[in-house]
Amino acid sequence: DAKTTQPTSMDCAEGRAANLPCNHSTISGNEYVYWYRQIHSQGPQYIIHGLKNNETNEMASLIITEDRKSSTLILPHATLRDTAVYYCIVRVAVVGGTSYGKLTFGQGTILTVHP
Amino acid sequence: NAGVTQTPKFQVLKTGQSMTLQCAQDMNHEYMSWYRQDPGMGLRLIHYSVGAGITDQGEVPNGYNVSRSTTEDFPLRLLSAAPSQTSVYFCASSRSGPGYEQYFGPGTRLTVT
């Protein structure tokens, strides 16, 4: 799986957008970009994923550059409950085999949302 | 749906003891996995299963055994606990195939003295 690079920590004011970058310059054409977060030692929570196109759901938006070498997770209106460690993960997308489920977690970005 | 459940929530073992961490899911997911998380670190994959009767090793399998006799359950066995196995253990499940998100349990906090 491709390696990802994220900033160690970021701050954001409550109500503002939080933009979390991720570099995955060695990503392959058959690999998804996934984002998970972990709030205070709870189990990780899925946020969003994408392959080539930008994606949006009720939690966040994912912007993937055209060359797919980097992406940004956007939390449009951050709240105090969004304070967590955010993990950017590259995951194989091919059908078949058993490696599709493996998630390689790095250190992630500690996002702190301030009042 | 209860989602992914794990028992116990906390456990203290002495070196050399054995135990089984339980994991169950009620979403009929074929894929299940076990991760461990050491303080200040990301999660690391121990073992995984793509269906009943099929298991495989992850990144850090030594000292752990798994079996998958049913779709719902995926227990993790510590054969002879060591202090290096002090960690938080998370179980996860998902539908089969790429492109599906994984659902994680609340974790079991294990201390080996």
PDB file of C-alpha atoms in Angstrom:
ATOM      1  CA  ASP A   1       0.000   0.000   0.000  1.00  0.00           C
ATOM      2  CA  ALA A   2       1.121   3.557  -0.689  1.00  0.00           C
ATOM      3  CA  LYS A   3       2.505   5.525   2.226  1.00  0.00           C
ATOM      4  CA  THR A   4       0.710   8.647   3.386  1.00  0.00           C
ATOM      5  CA  THR A   5       2.075  11.801   5.001  1.00  0.00           C
ATOM      6  CA  GLN A   6      -0.063  14.024   7.232  1.00  0.00           C
ATOM      7  CA  PRO A   7       0.721  16.992   9.489  1.00  0.00           C
ATOM      8  CA  THR A   8       1.111  15.983  13.107  1.00  0.00           C
ATOM      9  CA  SER A   9      -1.444  18.450  14.424  1.00  0.00           C
ATOM     10  CA  MET A  10      -3.829  21.205  13.357  1.00  0.00           C
ATOM     11  CA  ASP A  11      -6.112  23.670  15.084  1.00  0.00           C
ATOM     12  CA  CYS A  12      -9.475  24.984  13.959  1.00  0.00           C
ATOM     13  CA  ALA A  13     -11.998  27.429  15.396  1.00  0.00           C
ATOM     14  CA  GLU A  14     -15.473  26.107  16.076  1.00  0.00           C
ATOM     15  CA  GLY A  15     -17.837  26.820  13.195  1.00  0.00           C
ATOM     16  CA  ARG A  16     -15.051  27.235  10.673  1.00  0.00           C
ATOM     17  CA  ALA A  17     -14.037  24.746   8.005  1.00  0.00           C
ATOM     18  CA  ALA A  18     -11.274  22.309   8.898  1.00  0.00           C
ATOM     19  CA  ASN A  19      -9.063  21.364   5.940  1.00  0.00           C
ATOM     20  CA  LEU A  20      -6.870  18.345   6.614  1.00  0.00           C
ATOM     21  CA  PRO A  21      -4.225  17.594   3.960  1.00  0.00           C
ATOM     22  CA  CYS A  22      -2.734  14.235   3.059  1.00  0.00           C
ATOM     23  CA  ASN A  23       0.114  13.434   0.712  1.00  0.00           C
ATOM     24  CA  HIS A  24       0.122  10.049  -1.047  1.00  0.00           C
ATOM     25  CA  SER A  25       2.534  10.629  -3.888  1.00  0.00           C
ATOM     26  CA  THR A  26       3.162   6.909  -4.528  1.00  0.00           C
ATOM     27  CA  ILE A  27      -0.502   5.948  -4.827  1.00  0.00           C
ATOM     28  CA  SER A  28      -1.367   3.396  -7.506  1.00  0.00           C
ATOM     29  CA  GLY A  29      -4.225   3.619  -9.944  1.00  0.00           C
ATOM     30  CA  ASN A  30      -6.036   0.794  -8.150  1.00  0.00           C
ATOM     31  CA  GLU A  31      -5.925   2.329  -4.651  1.00  0.00           C
ATOM     32  CA  TYR A  32      -8.638   4.239  -2.815  1.00  0.00           C
ATOM     33  CA  VAL A  33      -8.065   7.131  -0.407  1.00  0.00           C
ATOM     34  CA  TYR A  34      -9.908   6.542   2.860  1.00  0.00           C
ATOM     35  CA  TRP A  35     -10.351   8.784   5.875  1.00  0.00           C
ATOM     36  CA  TYR A  36     -11.084   7.566   9.381  1.00  0.00           C
ATOM     37  CA  ARG A  37     -11.055   9.365  12.695  1.00  0.00           C
ATOM     38  CA  GLN A  38     -10.549   8.241  16.273  1.00  0.00           C
ATOM     39  CA  ILE A  39     -12.104  10.183  19.103  1.00  0.00           C
ATOM     40  CA  HIS A  40     -10.393   9.783  22.469  1.00  0.00           C
ATOM     41  CA  SER A  41      -9.300   6.131  22.170  1.00  0.00           C
ATOM     42  CA  GLN A  42     -12.658   4.932  20.836  1.00  0.00           C
ATOM     43  CA  GLY A  43     -12.723   2.617  17.844  1.00  0.00           C
ATOM     44  CA  PRO A  44     -11.919   4.365  14.555  1.00  0.00           C
ATOM     45  CA  GLN A  45     -14.892   5.789  12.690  1.00  0.00           C
ATOM     46  CA  TYR A  46     -15.198   5.805   8.910  1.00  0.00           C
ATOM     47  CA  ILE A  47     -15.619   9.264   7.374  1.00  0.00           C
ATOM     48  CA  ILE A  48     -15.352   9.097   3.591  1.00  0.00           C
ATOM     49  CA  HIS A  49     -13.428   7.540   0.717  1.00  0.00           C
ATOM     50  CA  GLY A  50     -12.758   8.172  -2.964  1.00  0.00           C
ATOM     51  CA  LEU A  51     -10.883   6.820  -5.949  1.00  0.00           C
ATOM     52  CA  LYS A  52     -10.556   9.648  -8.484  1.00  0.00           C
ATOM     53  CA  ASN A  53     -13.468  12.025  -8.127  1.00  0.00           C
ATOM     54  CA  ASN A  54     -14.260  14.390  -5.296  1.00  0.00           C
ATOM     55  CA  GLU A  55     -16.758  12.980  -2.849  1.00  0.00           C
ATOM     56  CA  THR A  56     -19.193  14.456  -0.330  1.00  0.00           C
ATOM     57  CA  ASN A  57     -21.351  12.909   2.352  1.00  0.00           C
ATOM     58  CA  GLU A  58     -23.147  14.128   5.450  1.00  0.00           C
ATOM     59  CA  MET A  59     -19.913  14.268   7.448  1.00  0.00           C
ATOM     60  CA  ALA A  60     -17.303  15.699   5.112  1.00  0.00           C
ATOM     61  CA  SER A  61     -15.979  16.360   1.626  1.00  0.00           C
ATOM     62  CA  LEU A  62     -12.948  14.745   0.040  1.00  0.00           C
ATOM     63  CA  ILE A  63     -10.976  16.622  -2.597  1.00  0.00           C
ATOM     64  CA  ILE A  64      -8.483  14.530  -4.590  1.00  0.00           C
ATOM     65  CA  THR A  65      -6.011  16.277  -6.889  1.00  0.00           C
ATOM     66  CA  GLU A  66      -6.076  15.394 -10.551  1.00  0.00           C
ATOM     67  CA  ASP A  67      -2.763  13.508 -10.325  1.00  0.00           C
ATOM     68  CA  ARG A  68      -4.104  11.733  -7.208  1.00  0.00           C
ATOM     69  CA  LYS A  69      -0.905  12.438  -5.301  1.00  0.00           C
ATOM     70  CA  SER A  70      -2.629  14.350  -2.542  1.00  0.00           C
ATOM     71  CA  SER A  71      -6.050  14.920  -1.039  1.00  0.00           C
ATOM     72  CA  THR A  72      -7.819  17.150   1.457  1.00  0.00           C
ATOM     73  CA  LEU A  73     -10.531  16.223   3.908  1.00  0.00           C
ATOM     74  CA  ILE A  74     -12.893  19.105   4.589  1.00  0.00           C
ATOM     75  CA  LEU A  75     -15.136  19.324   7.633  1.00  0.00           C
ATOM     76  CA  PRO A  76     -17.322  22.256   6.576  1.00  0.00           C
ATOM     77  CA  HIS A  77     -18.414  23.501  10.008  1.00  0.00           C
ATOM     78  CA  ALA A  78     -16.187  22.030  12.693  1.00  0.00           C
ATOM     79  CA  THR A  79     -17.608  21.475  16.169  1.00  0.00           C
ATOM     80  CA  LEU A  80     -15.912  20.622  19.454  1.00  0.00           C
ATOM     81  CA  ARG A  81     -16.985  16.999  18.917  1.00  0.00           C
ATOM     82  CA  ASP A  82     -14.807  16.859  15.804  1.00  0.00           C
ATOM     83  CA  THR A  83     -11.674  17.009  17.975  1.00  0.00           C
ATOM     84  CA  ALA A  84      -9.976  13.688  17.125  1.00  0.00           C
ATOM     85  CA  VAL A  85      -7.077  11.999  15.376  1.00  0.00           C
ATOM     86  CA  TYR A  86      -7.723  11.855  11.641  1.00  0.00           C
ATOM     87  CA  TYR A  87      -6.159   9.087   9.581  1.00  0.00           C
ATOM     88  CA  CYS A  88      -5.638   9.197   5.820  1.00  0.00           C
ATOM     89  CA  ILE A  89      -5.276   5.667   4.458  1.00  0.00           C
ATOM     90  CA  VAL A  90      -4.594   4.337   0.994  1.00  0.00           C
ATOM     91  CA  ARG A  91      -6.248   1.012   0.350  1.00  0.00           C
ATOM     92  CA  VAL A  92      -6.172  -1.392  -2.576  1.00  0.00           C
ATOM     93  CA  ALA A  93      -9.270  -1.319  -4.753  1.00  0.00           C
ATOM     94  CA  VAL A  94      -8.907  -4.430  -6.900  1.00  0.00           C
ATOM     95  CA  VAL A  95     -11.556  -7.115  -6.751  1.00  0.00           C
ATOM     96  CA  GLY A  96     -10.289 -10.553  -5.856  1.00  0.00           C
ATOM     97  CA  GLY A  97      -7.677 -11.723  -3.388  1.00  0.00           C
ATOM     98  CA  THR A  98      -7.854 -11.006   0.299  1.00  0.00           C
ATOM     99  CA  SER A  99      -5.736  -7.871   0.678  1.00  0.00           C
ATOM    100  CA  TYR A 100      -8.604  -5.447   0.072  1.00  0.00           C
ATOM    101  CA  GLY A 101      -9.434  -5.152   3.743  1.00  0.00           C
ATOM    102  CA  LYS A 102      -6.032  -4.209   5.072  1.00  0.00           C
ATOM    103  CA  LEU A 103      -5.881  -0.719   6.518  1.00  0.00           C
ATOM    104  CA  THR A 104      -2.429   0.701   7.213  1.00  0.00           C
ATOM    105  CA  PHE A 105      -2.720   3.384   9.885  1.00  0.00           C
ATOM    106  CA  GLY A 106      -0.001   6.014  10.202  1.00  0.00           C
ATOM    107  CA  GLN A 107       0.280   8.539  13.008  1.00  0.00           C
ATOM    108  CA  GLY A 108      -2.580  10.665  11.709  1.00  0.00           C
ATOM    109  CA  THR A 109      -3.342  14.347  12.345  1.00  0.00           C
ATOM    110  CA  ILE A 110      -4.519  15.488  15.746  1.00  0.00           C
ATOM    111  CA  LEU A 111      -7.261  18.035  15.031  1.00  0.00           C
ATOM    112  CA  THR A 112      -8.180  20.286  17.931  1.00  0.00           C
ATOM    113  CA  VAL A 113     -11.304  22.402  17.542  1.00  0.00           C
ATOM    114  CA  HIS A 114     -11.320  25.484  19.795  1.00  0.00           C
ATOM    115  CA  PRO A 115     -14.414  27.360  21.052  1.00  0.00           C
TER     116      PRO A 115
ATOM    117  CA  ASN B   1     -28.127  -3.503  15.039  1.00  0.00           C
ATOM    118  CA  ALA B   2     -25.580  -3.686  17.823  1.00  0.00           C
ATOM    119  CA  GLY B   3     -22.788  -3.358  15.252  1.00  0.00           C
ATOM    120  CA  VAL B   4     -19.428  -4.715  16.382  1.00  0.00           C
ATOM    121  CA  THR B   5     -19.226  -5.750  20.017  1.00  0.00           C
ATOM    122  CA  GLN B   6     -16.131  -6.683  22.001  1.00  0.00           C
ATOM    123  CA  THR B   7     -15.726  -8.313  25.394  1.00  0.00           C
ATOM    124  CA  PRO B   8     -14.261  -7.747  27.864  1.00  0.00           C
ATOM    125  CA  LYS B   9     -13.749  -3.963  27.923  1.00  0.00           C
ATOM    126  CA  PHE B  10     -10.797  -4.238  30.298  1.00  0.00           C
ATOM    127  CA  GLN B  11      -8.546  -7.154  31.260  1.00  0.00           C
ATOM    128  CA  VAL B  12      -5.446  -7.586  33.387  1.00  0.00           C
ATOM    129  CA  LEU B  13      -3.344 -10.718  32.879  1.00  0.00           C
ATOM    130  CA  LYS B  14      -0.193 -12.061  34.409  1.00  0.00           C
ATOM    131  CA  THR B  15       2.693 -13.033  32.166  1.00  0.00           C
ATOM    132  CA  GLY B  16       2.163 -16.527  30.788  1.00  0.00           C
ATOM    133  CA  GLN B  17      -1.614 -16.589  31.174  1.00  0.00           C
ATOM    134  CA  SER B  18      -3.836 -17.208  28.189  1.00  0.00           C
ATOM    135  CA  MET B  19      -7.153 -15.647  27.301  1.00  0.00           C
ATOM    136  CA  THR B  20      -9.584 -15.053  24.464  1.00  0.00           C
ATOM    137  CA  LEU B  21     -10.831 -11.661  23.348  1.00  0.00           C
ATOM    138  CA  GLN B  22     -14.316 -11.901  21.928  1.00  0.00           C
ATOM    139  CA  CYS B  23     -15.617 -10.076  18.866  1.00  0.00           C
ATOM    140  CA  ALA B  24     -19.073 -10.364  17.339  1.00  0.00           C
ATOM    141  CA  GLN B  25     -20.962  -8.514  14.613  1.00  0.00           C
ATOM    142  CA  ASP B  26     -24.608  -8.667  13.600  1.00  0.00           C
ATOM    143  CA  MET B  27     -24.326  -7.079  10.155  1.00  0.00           C
ATOM    144  CA  ASN B  28     -23.655 -10.330   8.260  1.00  0.00           C
ATOM    145  CA  HIS B  29     -20.230  -9.040   7.234  1.00  0.00           C
ATOM    146  CA  GLU B  30     -17.887 -11.544   5.667  1.00  0.00           C
ATOM    147  CA  TYR B  31     -14.694  -9.627   6.420  1.00  0.00           C
ATOM    148  CA  MET B  32     -13.446  -9.333  10.008  1.00  0.00           C
ATOM    149  CA  SER B  33     -10.108  -8.295  11.446  1.00  0.00           C
ATOM    150  CA  TRP B  34      -8.163  -7.607  14.623  1.00  0.00           C
ATOM    151  CA  TYR B  35      -5.905  -4.614  15.240  1.00  0.00           C
ATOM    152  CA  ARG B  36      -3.800  -3.544  18.174  1.00  0.00           C
ATOM    153  CA  GLN B  37      -2.992   0.027  19.127  1.00  0.00           C
ATOM    154  CA  ASP B  38      -0.061   0.872  21.357  1.00  0.00           C
ATOM    155  CA  PRO B  39       0.087   4.255  23.143  1.00  0.00           C
ATOM    156  CA  GLY B  40       0.564   7.162  20.726  1.00  0.00           C
ATOM    157  CA  MET B  41       0.594   4.860  17.697  1.00  0.00           C
ATOM    158  CA  GLY B  42      -1.681   4.003  14.844  1.00  0.00           C
ATOM    159  CA  LEU B  43      -3.454   0.650  14.617  1.00  0.00           C
ATOM    160  CA  ARG B  44      -1.590  -2.419  13.370  1.00  0.00           C
ATOM    161  CA  LEU B  45      -3.266  -5.435  11.776  1.00  0.00           C
ATOM    162  CA  ILE B  46      -2.896  -8.738  13.672  1.00  0.00           C
ATOM    163  CA  HIS B  47      -5.117 -11.244  11.806  1.00  0.00           C
ATOM    164  CA  TYR B  48      -8.012 -11.073   9.422  1.00  0.00           C
ATOM    165  CA  SER B  49     -10.676 -13.296   7.905  1.00  0.00           C
ATOM    166  CA  VAL B  50     -12.517 -13.022   4.602  1.00  0.00           C
ATOM    167  CA  GLY B  51     -15.186 -15.525   5.611  1.00  0.00           C
ATOM    168  CA  ALA B  52     -16.008 -18.448   7.864  1.00  0.00           C
ATOM    169  CA  GLY B  53     -13.185 -20.972   7.875  1.00  0.00           C
ATOM    170  CA  ILE B  54     -10.688 -18.588   6.233  1.00  0.00           C
ATOM    171  CA  THR B  55      -8.098 -16.628   8.201  1.00  0.00           C
ATOM    172  CA  ASP B  56      -4.776 -15.024   7.394  1.00  0.00           C
ATOM    173  CA  GLN B  57      -1.972 -13.178   9.134  1.00  0.00           C
ATOM    174  CA  GLY B  58      -1.569  -9.443   9.236  1.00  0.00           C
ATOM    175  CA  GLU B  59       1.400  -7.295  10.145  1.00  0.00           C
ATOM    176  CA  VAL B  60       1.941  -8.452  13.757  1.00  0.00           C
ATOM    177  CA  PRO B  61       0.532 -12.009  14.171  1.00  0.00           C
ATOM    178  CA  ASN B  62       3.081 -13.524  16.545  1.00  0.00           C
ATOM    179  CA  GLY B  63       1.634 -14.607  19.892  1.00  0.00           C
ATOM    180  CA  TYR B  64      -1.955 -14.581  18.648  1.00  0.00           C
ATOM    181  CA  ASN B  65      -4.283 -17.205  17.188  1.00  0.00           C
ATOM    182  CA  VAL B  66      -7.639 -16.783  15.478  1.00  0.00           C
ATOM    183  CA  SER B  67     -10.363 -18.986  14.076  1.00  0.00           C
ATOM    184  CA  ARG B  68     -13.612 -18.207  12.280  1.00  0.00           C
ATOM    185  CA  SER B  69     -16.241 -20.895  12.689  1.00  0.00           C
ATOM    186  CA  THR B  70     -19.223 -18.593  12.099  1.00  0.00           C
ATOM    187  CA  THR B  71     -19.825 -15.397  10.138  1.00  0.00           C
ATOM    188  CA  GLU B  72     -20.717 -13.523  13.326  1.00  0.00           C
ATOM    189  CA  ASP B  73     -17.772 -14.314  15.611  1.00  0.00           C
ATOM    190  CA  PHE B  74     -14.016 -13.812  15.337  1.00  0.00           C
ATOM    191  CA  PRO B  75     -12.224 -14.513  18.641  1.00  0.00           C
ATOM    192  CA  LEU B  76      -8.583 -13.592  19.237  1.00  0.00           C
ATOM    193  CA  ARG B  77      -6.558 -15.907  21.471  1.00  0.00           C
ATOM    194  CA  LEU B  78      -3.463 -14.914  23.377  1.00  0.00           C
ATOM    195  CA  LEU B  79      -1.536 -18.126  23.912  1.00  0.00           C
ATOM    196  CA  SER B  80       0.941 -17.015  26.597  1.00  0.00           C
ATOM    197  CA  ALA B  81       0.583 -13.354  27.483  1.00  0.00           C
ATOM    198  CA  ALA B  82       3.666 -11.138  27.551  1.00  0.00           C
ATOM    199  CA  PRO B  83       4.064  -7.523  28.741  1.00  0.00           C
ATOM    200  CA  SER B  84       4.696  -6.540  25.088  1.00  0.00           C
ATOM    201  CA  GLN B  85       1.076  -7.462  24.372  1.00  0.00           C
ATOM    202  CA  THR B  86      -0.199  -4.691  26.641  1.00  0.00           C
ATOM    203  CA  SER B  87      -2.294  -2.698  24.213  1.00  0.00           C
ATOM    204  CA  VAL B  88      -5.785  -1.751  23.117  1.00  0.00           C
ATOM    205  CA  TYR B  89      -7.319  -4.310  20.778  1.00  0.00           C
ATOM    206  CA  PHE B  90      -9.902  -3.373  18.166  1.00  0.00           C
ATOM    207  CA  CYS B  91     -12.034  -5.690  16.091  1.00  0.00           C
ATOM    208  CA  ALA B  92     -13.501  -4.546  12.775  1.00  0.00           C
ATOM    209  CA  SER B  93     -15.866  -5.898  10.145  1.00  0.00           C
ATOM    210  CA  SER B  94     -17.006  -4.982   6.662  1.00  0.00           C
ATOM    211  CA  ARG B  95     -18.745  -6.315   3.613  1.00  0.00           C
ATOM    212  CA  SER B  96     -16.621  -8.376   1.301  1.00  0.00           C
ATOM    213  CA  GLY B  97     -14.601  -6.631  -1.378  1.00  0.00           C
ATOM    214  CA  PRO B  98     -12.920  -3.255  -1.824  1.00  0.00           C
ATOM    215  CA  GLY B  99     -14.804  -0.012  -1.529  1.00  0.00           C
ATOM    216  CA  TYR B 100     -16.652  -0.838   1.683  1.00  0.00           C
ATOM    217  CA  GLU B 101     -16.020   0.925   4.949  1.00  0.00           C
ATOM    218  CA  GLN B 102     -14.968  -1.001   8.025  1.00  0.00           C
ATOM    219  CA  TYR B 103     -16.880  -0.762  11.289  1.00  0.00           C
ATOM    220  CA  PHE B 104     -14.816  -0.905  14.465  1.00  0.00           C
ATOM    221  CA  GLY B 105     -15.729  -2.133  17.910  1.00  0.00           C
ATOM    222  CA  PRO B 106     -15.133  -0.124  21.104  1.00  0.00           C
ATOM    223  CA  GLY B 107     -11.922  -1.942  21.967  1.00  0.00           C
ATOM    224  CA  THR B 108     -10.521  -4.131  24.743  1.00  0.00           C
ATOM    225  CA  ARG B 109      -7.858  -2.593  26.962  1.00  0.00           C
ATOM    226  CA  LEU B 110      -5.409  -5.318  27.962  1.00  0.00           C
ATOM    227  CA  THR B 111      -2.637  -4.986  30.542  1.00  0.00           C
ATOM    228  CA  VAL B 112      -0.096  -7.773  31.032  1.00  0.00           C
ATOM    229  CA  THR B 113       1.951  -7.568  34.220  1.00  0.00           C
TER     230      THR B 113
END
